Amino acid sequence: MSINLKNKQDIIKEYGANEKDTGSVEVQIALLSQKISELTEHLKSNQKDFATKRGLLMMVGRRKRLLSYMKSRDLDGYRELIKKLGIRG
């Protein structure tokens, strides 16, 4: 259910400033988006997994807060990131 190491490293390389940059807002949003898409697929076949559903909703809320923070700090970077990730319409 979690992101494997190879995928995580690829995401960090793509969205981070360098390979060790795991704390930047862009990387955190990208990792959460990957986890959210995986959990969404899991919940399509396991509708009664309420613990996973709660975790998914918490992740969506956290991503929303991070996106709001990024929007207030760097509007152009925010727009570029949501276009790259394919979120928010």
XYZ file of N, CA, C and O in Angstrom:
356
model
N 0.811 -1.192 0.000
C 0.000 0.000 0.000
C 0.857 1.259 0.000
O 0.397 2.302 -0.380
N 2.081 1.166 0.423
C 2.917 2.351 0.430
C 3.724 2.432 -0.863
O 3.833 1.472 -1.617
N 4.276 3.594 -1.085
C 5.079 3.816 -2.285
C 6.387 3.065 -2.128
O 7.038 3.152 -1.089
N 6.796 2.327 -3.173
C 8.068 1.626 -3.049
C 9.221 2.617 -3.219
O 9.041 3.744 -3.660
N 10.396 2.201 -2.827
C 11.554 3.085 -2.755
C 11.913 3.687 -4.108
O 12.235 4.875 -4.203
N 11.825 2.899 -5.174
C 12.182 3.387 -6.511
C 11.252 4.515 -6.944
O 11.705 5.553 -7.430
N 9.941 4.321 -6.758
C 8.979 5.364 -7.125
C 9.187 6.623 -6.286
O 9.086 7.735 -6.799
N 9.469 6.440 -5.016
C 9.670 7.573 -4.120
C 10.899 8.378 -4.543
O 10.859 9.606 -4.599
N 11.978 7.686 -4.894
C 13.186 8.374 -5.334
C 12.951 9.115 -6.647
O 13.457 10.221 -6.837
N 12.181 8.529 -7.545
C 11.862 9.189 -8.815
C 11.066 10.470 -8.584
O 11.320 11.501 -9.211
N 10.100 10.402 -7.679
C 9.284 11.577 -7.366
C 10.147 12.664 -6.738
O 10.028 13.845 -7.091
N 11.042 12.283 -5.830
C 11.913 13.258 -5.180
C 12.841 13.915 -6.198
O 13.055 15.130 -6.174
N 13.379 13.132 -7.140
C 14.243 13.696 -8.188
C 13.476 14.675 -9.061
O 13.987 15.724 -9.444
N 12.246 14.323 -9.400
C 11.478 15.143 -10.322
C 11.011 16.460 -9.699
O 11.061 17.507 -10.334
N 10.558 16.421 -8.452
C 9.948 17.596 -7.838
C 10.858 18.320 -6.845
O 10.582 19.463 -6.494
N 11.922 17.682 -6.398
C 12.792 18.305 -5.407
C 13.920 19.091 -6.031
O 14.197 19.002 -7.229
N 14.604 19.880 -5.201
C 15.747 20.653 -5.670
C 16.941 19.737 -5.942
O 17.726 19.980 -6.844
N 17.065 18.672 -5.140
C 18.111 17.664 -5.347
C 17.596 16.322 -4.834
O 16.443 16.220 -4.436
N 18.463 15.290 -4.838
C 18.014 13.953 -4.443
C 17.710 13.833 -2.950
O 16.993 12.936 -2.526
N 18.256 14.718 -2.136
C 18.049 14.646 -0.686
C 16.927 15.570 -0.211
O 16.645 15.639 0.978
N 16.297 16.284 -1.114
C 15.263 17.253 -0.768
C 13.917 16.557 -0.607
O 13.153 16.417 -1.554
N 13.637 16.102 0.604
C 12.369 15.420 0.842
C 11.375 16.291 1.591
O 10.212 15.940 1.712
N 11.802 17.431 2.076
C 10.939 18.247 2.918
C 10.290 19.413 2.227
O 9.439 20.076 2.818
N 10.645 19.688 0.983
C 10.040 20.837 0.310
C 8.559 20.569 0.063
O 8.106 19.428 -0.025
N 7.822 21.642 -0.047
C 6.372 21.536 -0.204
C 6.010 20.773 -1.470
O 5.100 19.940 -1.466
N 6.728 21.025 -2.551
C 6.429 20.364 -3.821
C 6.568 18.853 -3.721
O 5.726 18.105 -4.207
N 7.637 18.406 -3.066
C 7.870 16.965 -2.914
C 6.802 16.346 -2.025
O 6.266 15.270 -2.329
N 6.462 17.013 -0.925
C 5.440 16.484 -0.033
C 4.102 16.352 -0.747
O 3.407 15.339 -0.603
N 3.743 17.348 -1.553
C 2.474 17.295 -2.287
C 2.500 16.170 -3.321
O 1.519 15.433 -3.474
N 3.618 16.021 -4.012
C 3.723 14.968 -5.030
C 3.640 13.581 -4.395
O 2.959 12.685 -4.926
N 4.311 13.381 -3.259
C 4.250 12.078 -2.580
C 2.838 11.786 -2.071
O 2.344 10.663 -2.201
N 2.194 12.803 -1.503
C 0.820 12.603 -1.039
C -0.112 12.291 -2.211
O -1.002 11.444 -2.087
N 0.096 12.937 -3.339
C -0.751 12.673 -4.504
C -0.595 11.239 -4.975
O -1.580 10.584 -5.350
N 0.623 10.734 -4.956
C 0.863 9.344 -5.344
C 0.172 8.381 -4.379
O -0.486 7.429 -4.795
N 0.303 8.634 -3.073
C -0.350 7.782 -2.076
C -1.869 7.840 -2.214
O -2.554 6.823 -2.089
N -2.394 9.037 -2.470
C -3.841 9.201 -2.611
C -4.357 8.404 -3.800
O -5.388 7.726 -3.701
N -3.645 8.438 -4.902
C -4.113 7.680 -6.075
C -4.055 6.176 -5.818
O -4.947 5.436 -6.252
N -3.023 5.709 -5.097
C -2.946 4.282 -4.771
C -4.073 3.859 -3.840
O -4.683 2.802 -4.025
N -4.368 4.682 -2.824
C -5.438 4.338 -1.890
C -6.805 4.407 -2.563
O -7.701 3.629 -2.227
N -6.966 5.302 -3.505
C -8.230 5.390 -4.233
C -8.487 4.102 -5.010
O -9.612 3.582 -5.013
N -7.442 3.593 -5.646
C -7.579 2.319 -6.371
C -7.913 1.178 -5.414
O -8.728 0.313 -5.722
N -7.281 1.178 -4.242
C -7.544 0.137 -3.247
C -8.999 0.191 -2.785
O -9.656 -0.849 -2.649
N -9.505 1.403 -2.568
C -10.868 1.534 -2.058
C -11.930 1.220 -3.104
O -13.071 0.951 -2.747
N -11.567 1.235 -4.373
C -12.534 0.854 -5.409
C -12.919 -0.613 -5.283
O -14.059 -0.986 -5.552
N -11.970 -1.451 -4.851
C -12.272 -2.873 -4.710
C -12.558 -3.274 -3.266
O -13.000 -4.388 -3.018
N -12.302 -2.395 -2.306
C -12.534 -2.690 -0.890
C -13.338 -1.551 -0.261
O -12.814 -0.752 0.511
N -14.633 -1.494 -0.597
C -15.455 -0.375 -0.162
C -15.629 -0.302 1.350
O -15.852 0.772 1.894
N -15.521 -1.416 2.035
C -15.788 -1.433 3.474
C -14.536 -1.256 4.329
O -14.577 -1.427 5.537
N -13.440 -0.882 3.722
C -12.194 -0.644 4.453
C -12.217 0.785 4.999
O -11.663 1.711 4.415
N -12.879 0.958 6.132
C -13.117 2.291 6.665
C -11.866 2.923 7.255
O -11.719 4.146 7.243
N -10.951 2.137 7.762
C -9.704 2.675 8.298
C -8.870 3.306 7.174
O -8.301 4.391 7.334
N -8.830 2.651 6.035
C -8.110 3.193 4.888
C -8.813 4.439 4.367
O -8.158 5.404 3.975
N -10.129 4.429 4.388
C -10.881 5.594 3.933
C -10.592 6.799 4.816
O -10.400 7.912 4.316
N -10.503 6.569 6.115
C -10.175 7.661 7.034
C -8.776 8.190 6.765
O -8.544 9.400 6.739
N -7.827 7.284 6.553
C -6.464 7.700 6.235
C -6.401 8.487 4.933
O -5.671 9.477 4.830
N -7.178 8.053 3.950
C -7.226 8.757 2.673
C -7.758 10.169 2.863
O -7.193 11.129 2.325
N -8.812 10.317 3.626
C -9.379 11.648 3.858
C -8.404 12.549 4.609
O -8.323 13.753 4.339
N -7.645 11.968 5.527
C -6.637 12.759 6.242
C -5.531 13.216 5.294
O -5.051 14.349 5.380
N -5.131 12.337 4.377
C -4.100 12.702 3.401
C -4.596 13.796 2.457
O -3.847 14.707 2.102
N -5.846 13.694 2.034
C -6.420 14.713 1.151
C -6.447 16.059 1.871
O -6.111 17.094 1.281
N -6.803 16.061 3.138
C -6.813 17.298 3.915
C -5.424 17.891 4.072
O -5.235 19.106 3.965
N -4.461 17.032 4.313
C -3.084 17.503 4.457
C -2.566 18.094 3.143
O -1.927 19.137 3.127
N -2.863 17.410 2.021
C -2.445 17.923 0.717
C -3.113 19.260 0.432
O -2.494 20.175 -0.101
N -4.375 19.381 0.816
C -5.105 20.634 0.609
C -4.457 21.771 1.385
O -4.291 22.887 0.859
N -4.059 21.509 2.630
C -3.396 22.540 3.434
C -2.045 22.927 2.846
O -1.688 24.106 2.797
N -1.287 21.920 2.366
C 0.012 22.210 1.750
C -0.163 23.007 0.453
O 0.624 23.925 0.179
N -1.176 22.670 -0.338
C -1.437 23.420 -1.564
C -1.837 24.858 -1.259
O -1.416 25.792 -1.955
N -2.619 25.045 -0.217
C -3.017 26.389 0.185
C -1.801 27.207 0.621
O -1.659 28.381 0.263
N -0.915 26.576 1.376
C 0.316 27.236 1.803
C 1.171 27.615 0.600
O 1.674 28.738 0.505
N 1.314 26.692 -0.330
C 2.132 26.954 -1.512
C 1.518 28.063 -2.365
O 2.237 28.900 -2.916
N 0.205 28.078 -2.456
C -0.477 29.113 -3.234
C -0.228 30.496 -2.645
O -0.031 31.464 -3.377
N -0.185 30.582 -1.327
C 0.053 31.877 -0.693
C 1.508 32.320 -0.817
O 1.796 33.509 -0.786
N 2.447 31.383 -0.963
C 3.872 31.699 -1.042
C 4.377 31.878 -2.471
O 5.180 32.767 -2.732
N 3.947 31.002 -3.381
C 4.500 30.977 -4.737
C 3.396 30.597 -5.718
O 3.200 29.419 -6.011
N 2.675 31.597 -6.215
C 1.514 31.342 -7.060
C 1.894 30.677 -8.384
O 1.224 29.749 -8.831
N 2.980 31.121 -9.002
C 3.393 30.523 -10.275
C 3.821 29.068 -10.091
O 3.482 28.204 -10.895
N 4.576 28.787 -9.033
C 4.983 27.413 -8.736
C 3.792 26.534 -8.437
O 3.738 25.365 -8.829
N 2.797 27.103 -7.742
C 1.565 26.384 -7.429
C 0.839 25.977 -8.704
O 0.441 24.824 -8.872
N 0.687 26.933 -9.614
C -0.017 26.649 -10.871
C 0.716 25.603 -11.697
O 0.101 24.721 -12.304
N 2.038 25.700 -11.707
C 2.839 24.731 -12.451
C 2.710 23.331 -11.847
O 2.576 22.332 -12.569
N 2.727 23.260 -10.518
C 2.648 21.965 -9.834
C 1.303 21.288 -10.054
O 1.249 20.091 -10.347
N 0.212 22.025 -9.932
C -1.100 21.382 -10.111
C -1.309 20.953 -11.557
O -1.963 19.946 -11.821
N -0.710 21.683 -12.488
C -0.802 21.268 -13.893
C 0.003 19.991 -14.119
O -0.447 19.062 -14.790
N 1.199 19.932 -13.510
C 2.083 18.773 -13.660
C 1.467 17.518 -13.023
O 1.556 16.431 -13.584
N 0.843 17.682 -11.862
C 0.245 16.549 -11.154
C -1.142 16.190 -11.681
O -1.627 15.085 -11.437
N -1.780 17.115 -12.359
C -3.111 16.838 -12.891
C -4.185 16.854 -11.823
O -5.128 16.052 -11.863
N -4.064 17.762 -10.863
C -5.089 17.866 -9.807
C -5.786 19.203 -9.909
O -5.352 20.100 -10.623
N -6.892 19.335 -9.225
C -7.711 20.548 -9.186
C -8.253 20.912 -10.559
O -8.045 21.995 -11.058
N -8.951 19.988 -11.128
C -9.707 20.258 -12.343
C -8.894 20.319 -13.559
O -9.209 20.657 -14.611
